[in-house]
Every structure is written in structure tokens, then in C-alpha cells.
Amino acid sequence: MFTSSHTTKSTTPSTSSWTVGNHTVRRIDEVVLPARTGPWLLPGATTDLVSRTPWLSPEFADEQGVLRLASHSFAVEVDGMRVLVDTGIGNGKRRANPAWHNLNSDYEARLRAAGFAPESVDLVVLTHLHADHVGWNTRAQGDAWVPTFPNARYIASRTEWDYWAGVDMEEARRQMFRDSVHPVREAGLLDLIDVAEEGTDVAPGIRLLPTPGHTPGQVAVELNSRGETALVTGDSIHHPVQMAHPELCSCVDVAPELAARTRNRVLGSLAGTSTLLLGSHFPAPTAGHVLREDGGYRLVPAPSGVTPIGG
Ligand SMILES: [Zn+2]
């Protein structure tokens, strides 16, 4: 039976979690994104098309065929190392997207309650350098933005860094780098990783896999323990509708055709395996296994344990 903080009416704070070998992966919720996000982000996923994929409803789309999307991080302890994958939108950031602008969520309190106090985090993995994945890299301190995780190494793909360094960025993107990326780099906390085609280990049981297209250096994050495997998508797959229709691209993909090829490759490699797929923007139930269906793929949700906060 599936239960999660999303559907549980209980007032007891809790966080959804999944077991991968010895690891417990926890979803740290930031915000549910507004209903207008889906039609903007995935314009090809019309309500007609979504309604023709009944397994998406009610968890991943509403009865009208409007997609549900969320912002969250995944937190996992690996052999005593405390790892966070992506850092969401962040609080108090000046953003062009109204859903991201000047957010005031209790993400940091949820992180603490899940046992991941910011000062205890050892490694922050950034799947790519977009505003909704780097926001909690920093927090406001007076007029300044300071690293939220002062004792962590932050890592991103060198390909990703080099791409943005070579682009004539619009002001909104420059702002994002100023408030959420440069403070971490200036504090000496950012490591750029050369990600090999077959993947690169960044810690025991944590491997970055290149999944380019959405951005050139976008990575998926593979977690391995005791023969069990999970894969955090980053934005290689924004929403489960792209499993049924891997050709559907987001409006913010840098290279849409490459993104679709990557999606097909990732889904094809996972189909029929025991690997748990963890969606970086998938609303609850968020995780599952991949099956082939009707020339595409389907997500079969995996039971999530509800880990009491502080437990
Ligand atoms: Zn994103």
C-alpha cells in the first residue's frame, strides 16, 4: 500500500522514503508547483494526450488531464556520508517565474526534521545549473547570500559549468548565478566533475551518469547498495507523461532532440529491471519501476515508507 506525506491527512510530520540496499532515500519537499506549470513546461502534453494515458491519473495528472509537478530534493546517507541531490528553488530569491519568485517555504525545517541539518550535509550533488535545482545552495544572511551547507562539497558537471560560462546569459539567469552559484564557488565549495560517458563515481555507491539534452551537462544520479540500484532523474525526465511519450520535450530544453534520445536511452535501460526511478519533479508517489507499454513506457509506483520525522 502506498502512503506518503502528500496523501496522509495526519498532522504528524513525515517524509516519504525508499530503501536501496543499505541506503534510505528521503524526499524533502519544497513546494507543489502551480497547475499552470505543466502546460508551460510541456506544451506537447495536451489535456487530450494526457487523458489518453489513464495510469497518470489521479497521482500524476488531475481528472482534466492537467499535469501535477513538484519541487523537492532527495537526501540519502551513504556509509555515513550525508548527501543531498539538488537544492530546489530556495527562499527569497528574485526570479522571473512567479511560481519561484520570493518563495518562503519551510524546506529547511523539513530538512532538519528529516535528520539532515544543513551543517551536517557532506555532499550536495547538482544535476544541472537551473534555478529550480540550485536555490537552496545559498540562504540570505543580511544583504548577502551565503552557502546553506557550509561543510559540504558541492559538485556539478564540468560540461555544465563550461556551457553556461560560454553563453551570453540573460539577466534573470545571471541573477541566479550571482545569488545561488557564485557564492558557493567563491567560498571554495564547488567541485567540477569530468563525467565520463559510462558514468563517474563521486562517492562509494554514488555515480553521475551523463544525460544531456535538457542542458549539456545534465546528470542523473545512480545510487547503488548491496546489488540494489536507484536512479534520480534530474530533468532528463520532468514528468511521467514523458515515459508514455518519450518524444515530449520541455520548453526549456537546450537541445530537445538530444533530450528525447537521452530519455529513450535511460528508459530503455531501466525497463523491466529492478532499478527504482526517482523523479526530481514527480509528485507523490514520485518513485517506481519502469515497464514497456504501448511503444513507450509506464511507471509502476513503488511503495514508499513513511519515515516519521526525527525517526
Ligand atoms: Zn527542474
Short mmCIF file of C-alpha atoms and ligand atoms in Angstrom, two decimals:
data_model
loop_
_atom_site.label_atom_id
_atom_site.label_comp_id
_atom_site.label_asym_id
_atom_site.label_seq_id
_atom_site.Cartn_x
_atom_site.Cartn_y
_atom_site.Cartn_z
CA MET A 1 0.00 0.00 0.00
CA PHE A 2 1.25 3.44 -0.82
CA THR A 3 1.32 6.15 1.81
CA SER A 4 3.11 9.45 1.82
CA SER A 5 3.13 12.90 3.32
CA HIS A 6 1.23 14.05 0.20
CA THR A 7 -1.81 11.91 0.84
CA THR A 8 -1.60 11.37 4.59
CA LYS A 9 -4.03 13.55 6.47
CA SER A 10 -2.20 13.02 9.74
CA THR A 11 -0.63 16.13 11.24
CA THR A 12 2.43 14.12 12.31
CA PRO A 13 5.34 15.43 10.23
CA SER A 14 6.68 12.73 7.96
CA THR A 15 8.77 12.28 4.86
CA SER A 16 8.46 9.71 2.09
CA SER A 17 11.40 7.36 1.85
CA TRP A 18 12.61 4.35 -0.10
CA THR A 19 15.17 1.70 0.73
CA VAL A 20 18.02 0.94 -1.69
CA GLY A 21 20.19 -1.78 -0.16
CA ASN A 22 21.60 -0.20 2.98
CA HIS A 23 20.54 3.30 1.98
CA THR A 24 17.36 5.16 2.87
CA VAL A 25 16.48 7.80 0.30
CA ARG A 26 14.20 10.53 1.65
CA ARG A 27 12.19 13.03 -0.36
CA ILE A 28 12.49 16.51 1.10
CA ASP A 29 9.52 18.51 -0.14
CA GLU A 30 9.81 22.14 -1.14
CA VAL A 31 6.58 23.11 -2.96
CA VAL A 32 3.89 21.66 -5.18
CA LEU A 33 4.15 23.66 -8.40
CA PRO A 34 1.04 25.53 -9.62
CA ALA A 35 -1.29 23.96 -12.21
CA ARG A 36 -0.08 26.36 -14.91
CA THR A 37 3.41 24.81 -14.74
CA GLY A 38 2.56 21.72 -16.82
CA PRO A 39 1.12 23.49 -19.91
CA TRP A 40 4.05 25.93 -19.86
CA LEU A 41 6.80 23.36 -19.31
CA LEU A 42 5.48 20.56 -21.54
CA PRO A 43 3.31 22.24 -24.18
CA GLY A 44 3.07 18.99 -26.17
CA ALA A 45 1.36 17.24 -23.25
CA THR A 46 -2.12 18.47 -24.12
CA THR A 47 -5.01 17.54 -21.81
CA ASP A 48 -6.25 15.27 -24.64
CA LEU A 49 -2.98 13.39 -24.82
CA VAL A 50 -2.70 13.12 -21.03
CA SER A 51 -6.27 11.83 -20.74
CA ARG A 52 -5.40 9.03 -23.20
CA THR A 53 -2.86 7.73 -20.66
CA PRO A 54 -5.17 6.67 -17.80
CA TRP A 55 -2.41 5.46 -15.43
CA LEU A 56 -1.30 9.10 -14.98
CA SER A 57 -4.48 9.96 -13.07
CA PRO A 58 -5.04 10.79 -10.28
CA GLU A 59 -1.50 10.97 -8.88
CA PHE A 60 0.40 12.50 -11.82
CA ALA A 61 -2.44 14.40 -13.51
CA ASP A 62 -5.88 15.59 -12.44
CA GLU A 63 -9.16 14.39 -13.98
CA GLN A 64 -8.98 17.21 -16.57
CA GLY A 65 -5.60 16.00 -17.80
CA VAL A 66 -3.58 18.81 -16.15
CA LEU A 67 -0.13 17.61 -15.08
CA ARG A 68 0.97 17.75 -11.47
CA LEU A 69 4.60 18.70 -10.78
CA ALA A 70 6.56 19.26 -7.60
CA SER A 71 9.88 20.64 -6.38
CA HIS A 72 11.87 18.55 -3.92
CA SER A 73 15.33 17.20 -3.08
CA PHE A 74 16.43 13.70 -2.28
CA ALA A 75 18.50 13.14 0.86
CA VAL A 76 20.44 9.94 1.43
CA GLU A 77 23.04 8.72 3.88
CA VAL A 78 25.70 6.57 2.23
CA ASP A 79 28.19 4.88 4.56
CA GLY A 80 27.98 7.77 6.99
CA MET A 81 28.22 10.40 4.22
CA ARG A 82 25.21 12.70 4.11
CA VAL A 83 24.22 13.53 0.55
CA LEU A 84 21.64 15.88 -0.93
CA VAL A 85 20.65 15.67 -4.60
CA ASP A 86 19.57 19.11 -5.88
CA THR A 87 18.54 22.06 -3.73
CA GLY A 88 15.21 23.26 -5.15
CA ILE A 89 14.10 26.85 -5.75
CA GLY A 90 15.24 28.44 -2.48
CA ASN A 91 13.71 31.10 -0.28
CA GLY A 92 13.66 34.82 -1.01
CA LYS A 93 15.18 34.59 -4.48
CA ARG A 94 14.32 37.25 -7.10
CA ARG A 95 13.03 35.21 -10.06
CA ALA A 96 11.23 35.91 -13.34
CA ASN A 97 8.99 32.85 -12.87
CA PRO A 98 6.22 33.95 -10.44
CA ALA A 99 5.98 30.41 -9.01
CA TRP A 100 9.63 30.63 -7.96
CA HIS A 101 9.82 34.32 -7.01
CA ASN A 102 10.44 35.23 -3.37
CA LEU A 103 9.41 31.79 -2.10
CA ASN A 104 9.01 31.29 1.63
CA SER A 105 8.77 27.53 2.21
CA ASP A 106 9.71 25.53 5.30
CA TYR A 107 12.10 23.36 3.26
CA GLU A 108 14.99 23.99 5.66
CA ALA A 109 12.87 22.95 8.66
CA ARG A 110 11.85 19.77 6.78
CA LEU A 111 15.47 19.03 6.00
CA ARG A 112 16.40 19.40 9.68
CA ALA A 113 13.42 17.36 10.82
CA ALA A 114 14.45 14.56 8.44
CA GLY A 115 17.81 14.50 10.21
CA PHE A 116 19.76 16.48 7.60
CA ALA A 117 20.64 19.69 9.43
CA PRO A 118 22.39 21.94 6.85
CA GLU A 119 25.70 21.95 8.74
CA SER A 120 25.69 18.12 8.76
CA VAL A 121 25.46 17.70 4.97
CA ASP A 122 28.69 16.41 3.40
CA LEU A 123 27.90 16.38 -0.32
CA VAL A 124 25.49 18.37 -2.50
CA VAL A 125 25.04 16.94 -6.00
CA LEU A 126 23.67 19.41 -8.56
CA THR A 127 22.11 17.59 -11.51
CA HIS A 128 22.34 20.81 -13.56
CA LEU A 129 22.56 24.55 -13.07
CA HIS A 130 18.94 25.69 -13.41
CA ALA A 131 17.17 27.96 -10.91
CA ASP A 132 14.90 25.23 -9.52
CA HIS A 133 17.84 22.91 -8.73
CA VAL A 134 20.35 25.26 -7.09
CA GLY A 135 18.15 27.58 -5.00
CA TRP A 136 18.94 26.30 -1.51
CA ASN A 137 22.66 26.27 -2.36
CA THR A 138 22.54 29.59 -0.52
CA ARG A 139 20.44 31.41 2.05
CA ALA A 140 20.13 35.09 2.89
CA GLN A 141 22.34 36.50 5.62
CA GLY A 142 21.69 40.23 5.86
CA ASP A 143 22.25 41.53 2.33
CA ALA A 144 24.45 38.60 1.35
CA TRP A 145 23.83 35.09 0.04
CA VAL A 146 25.88 32.55 1.98
CA PRO A 147 26.25 28.77 1.47
CA THR A 148 23.40 26.91 3.21
CA PHE A 149 25.63 23.85 3.59
CA PRO A 150 28.93 25.32 4.86
CA ASN A 151 30.60 21.96 5.50
CA ALA A 152 29.61 20.31 2.20
CA ARG A 153 31.38 19.86 -1.10
CA TYR A 154 29.01 20.92 -3.87
CA ILE A 155 29.51 19.13 -7.17
CA ALA A 156 28.36 19.80 -10.74
CA SER A 157 29.46 18.55 -14.12
CA ARG A 158 32.32 20.50 -15.72
CA THR A 159 30.48 20.30 -19.06
CA GLU A 160 27.54 22.10 -17.42
CA TRP A 161 29.75 24.81 -15.93
CA ASP A 162 31.65 25.33 -19.18
CA TYR A 163 28.43 25.60 -21.19
CA TRP A 164 26.94 28.37 -19.05
CA ALA A 165 30.32 30.12 -18.81
CA GLY A 166 30.30 30.38 -22.62
CA VAL A 167 26.72 31.59 -23.02
CA ASP A 168 25.66 35.22 -23.18
CA MET A 169 23.13 34.80 -20.36
CA GLU A 170 20.02 36.91 -19.97
CA GLU A 171 19.84 38.99 -16.79
CA ALA A 172 17.47 36.60 -14.95
CA ARG A 173 19.96 33.76 -15.36
CA ARG A 174 22.88 35.98 -14.33
CA GLN A 175 20.93 36.85 -11.20
CA MET A 176 20.54 33.13 -10.43
CA PHE A 177 24.28 32.53 -10.81
CA ARG A 178 25.01 35.61 -8.62
CA ASP A 179 22.77 34.57 -5.74
CA SER A 180 22.92 30.76 -5.87
CA VAL A 181 26.07 29.53 -7.66
CA HIS A 182 28.88 32.08 -7.39
CA PRO A 183 28.71 32.38 -3.56
CA VAL A 184 29.37 28.64 -3.31
CA ARG A 185 32.23 28.79 -5.83
CA GLU A 186 33.73 31.87 -4.14
CA ALA A 187 33.63 30.04 -0.79
CA GLY A 188 35.74 27.29 -2.42
CA LEU A 189 33.00 24.69 -2.00
CA LEU A 190 32.25 23.87 -5.67
CA ASP A 191 33.97 20.97 -7.43
CA LEU A 192 33.55 20.48 -11.16
CA ILE A 193 33.45 16.83 -12.19
CA ASP A 194 34.56 15.40 -15.53
CA VAL A 195 31.71 12.96 -16.09
CA ALA A 196 32.74 10.02 -18.28
CA GLU A 197 30.37 8.59 -20.88
CA GLU A 198 29.95 5.40 -18.81
CA GLY A 199 29.45 7.43 -15.62
CA THR A 200 31.76 8.66 -12.87
CA ASP A 201 31.74 7.62 -9.21
CA VAL A 202 31.76 10.59 -6.85
CA ALA A 203 31.49 8.57 -3.62
CA PRO A 204 31.11 4.86 -2.86
CA GLY A 205 27.71 3.88 -4.27
CA ILE A 206 27.05 7.25 -5.94
CA ARG A 207 27.62 7.61 -9.66
CA LEU A 208 26.87 10.50 -12.02
CA LEU A 209 25.56 9.46 -15.43
CA PRO A 210 25.60 11.92 -18.34
CA THR A 211 22.01 12.56 -19.53
CA PRO A 212 22.47 15.55 -21.85
CA GLY A 213 19.80 17.46 -23.77
CA HIS A 214 17.78 19.35 -21.18
CA THR A 215 21.13 21.02 -20.52
CA PRO A 216 24.50 19.94 -21.96
CA GLY A 217 25.91 18.78 -18.62
CA GLN A 218 22.74 17.46 -17.01
CA VAL A 219 23.44 14.28 -15.00
CA ALA A 220 21.27 11.57 -13.49
CA VAL A 221 22.43 10.23 -10.13
CA GLU A 222 22.71 6.47 -9.63
CA LEU A 223 22.66 5.08 -6.09
CA ASN A 224 23.96 1.54 -5.54
CA SER A 225 23.98 -0.62 -2.43
CA ARG A 226 24.07 -4.38 -1.94
CA GLY A 227 23.03 -5.10 -5.50
CA GLU A 228 20.10 -2.67 -5.44
CA THR A 229 20.01 0.44 -7.63
CA ALA A 230 18.05 3.68 -7.83
CA LEU A 231 18.30 6.49 -10.37
CA VAL A 232 17.44 10.14 -9.68
CA THR A 233 16.31 11.62 -12.99
CA GLY A 234 17.25 15.28 -12.60
CA ASP A 235 15.46 16.92 -15.54
CA SER A 236 16.16 14.13 -18.04
CA ILE A 237 12.50 13.26 -17.36
CA HIS A 238 10.33 16.05 -15.94
CA HIS A 239 7.08 14.15 -15.69
CA PRO A 240 5.80 10.55 -16.07
CA VAL A 241 3.86 11.59 -19.22
CA GLN A 242 7.30 11.61 -20.90
CA MET A 243 7.57 7.90 -20.13
CA ALA A 244 4.45 7.15 -22.15
CA HIS A 245 5.68 9.68 -24.75
CA PRO A 246 9.49 10.00 -24.55
CA GLU A 247 9.45 12.37 -27.55
CA LEU A 248 7.71 15.09 -25.50
CA CYS A 249 10.23 17.84 -24.76
CA SER A 250 10.17 20.68 -22.26
CA CYS A 251 10.15 24.31 -23.38
CA VAL A 252 13.43 24.85 -21.54
CA ASP A 253 15.44 22.02 -23.11
CA VAL A 254 18.68 23.38 -24.60
CA ALA A 255 18.78 20.54 -27.17
CA PRO A 256 15.31 18.94 -27.43
CA GLU A 257 16.18 16.16 -29.90
CA LEU A 258 19.15 15.07 -27.81
CA ALA A 259 16.94 15.24 -24.68
CA ALA A 260 14.43 12.86 -26.30
CA ARG A 261 17.21 10.46 -27.36
CA THR A 262 18.61 10.53 -23.82
CA ARG A 263 15.16 9.86 -22.35
CA ASN A 264 14.64 6.87 -24.62
CA ARG A 265 18.09 5.52 -23.74
CA VAL A 266 17.55 5.91 -19.97
CA LEU A 267 14.05 4.41 -20.03
CA GLY A 268 15.15 1.56 -22.30
CA SER A 269 17.99 0.71 -19.91
CA LEU A 270 15.63 0.65 -16.91
CA ALA A 271 12.64 -1.13 -18.46
CA GLY A 272 11.94 -4.46 -16.82
CA THR A 273 14.78 -4.07 -14.28
CA SER A 274 14.58 -3.72 -10.51
CA THR A 275 16.10 -0.21 -10.63
CA LEU A 276 13.98 2.33 -8.77
CA LEU A 277 13.36 5.54 -10.73
CA LEU A 278 13.12 8.67 -8.54
CA GLY A 279 11.63 11.66 -10.36
CA SER A 280 13.07 15.05 -9.50
CA HIS A 281 9.74 16.77 -10.33
CA PHE A 282 7.37 13.79 -9.97
CA PRO A 283 4.66 14.43 -7.38
CA ALA A 284 3.89 11.64 -4.88
CA PRO A 285 4.25 8.69 -5.32
CA THR A 286 7.45 10.05 -7.02
CA ALA A 287 9.23 6.70 -7.45
CA GLY A 288 8.68 3.43 -9.24
CA HIS A 289 9.83 0.83 -11.72
CA VAL A 290 9.81 1.15 -15.49
CA LEU A 291 7.83 -1.15 -17.77
CA ARG A 292 7.47 -1.11 -21.54
CA GLU A 293 3.91 -0.40 -22.68
CA ASP A 294 2.28 0.60 -25.99
CA GLY A 295 5.56 1.51 -27.69
CA GLY A 296 6.54 3.69 -24.73
CA TYR A 297 6.98 3.15 -21.03
CA ARG A 298 4.96 3.19 -17.86
CA LEU A 299 5.85 3.97 -14.25
CA VAL A 300 4.73 1.36 -11.76
CA PRO A 301 4.81 3.24 -8.44
CA ALA A 302 6.92 1.68 -5.71
CA PRO A 303 5.66 1.57 -2.15
CA SER A 304 7.13 4.33 -0.07
CA GLY A 305 7.72 4.00 3.61
CA VAL A 306 6.67 6.96 5.68
CA THR A 307 9.58 7.79 7.91
CA PRO A 308 8.44 9.73 10.94
CA ILE A 309 10.38 12.94 11.17
CA GLY A 310 13.18 12.63 13.68
CA GLY A 311 12.93 8.85 13.23
ZN ZN B 1 13.81 21.41 -12.98
#
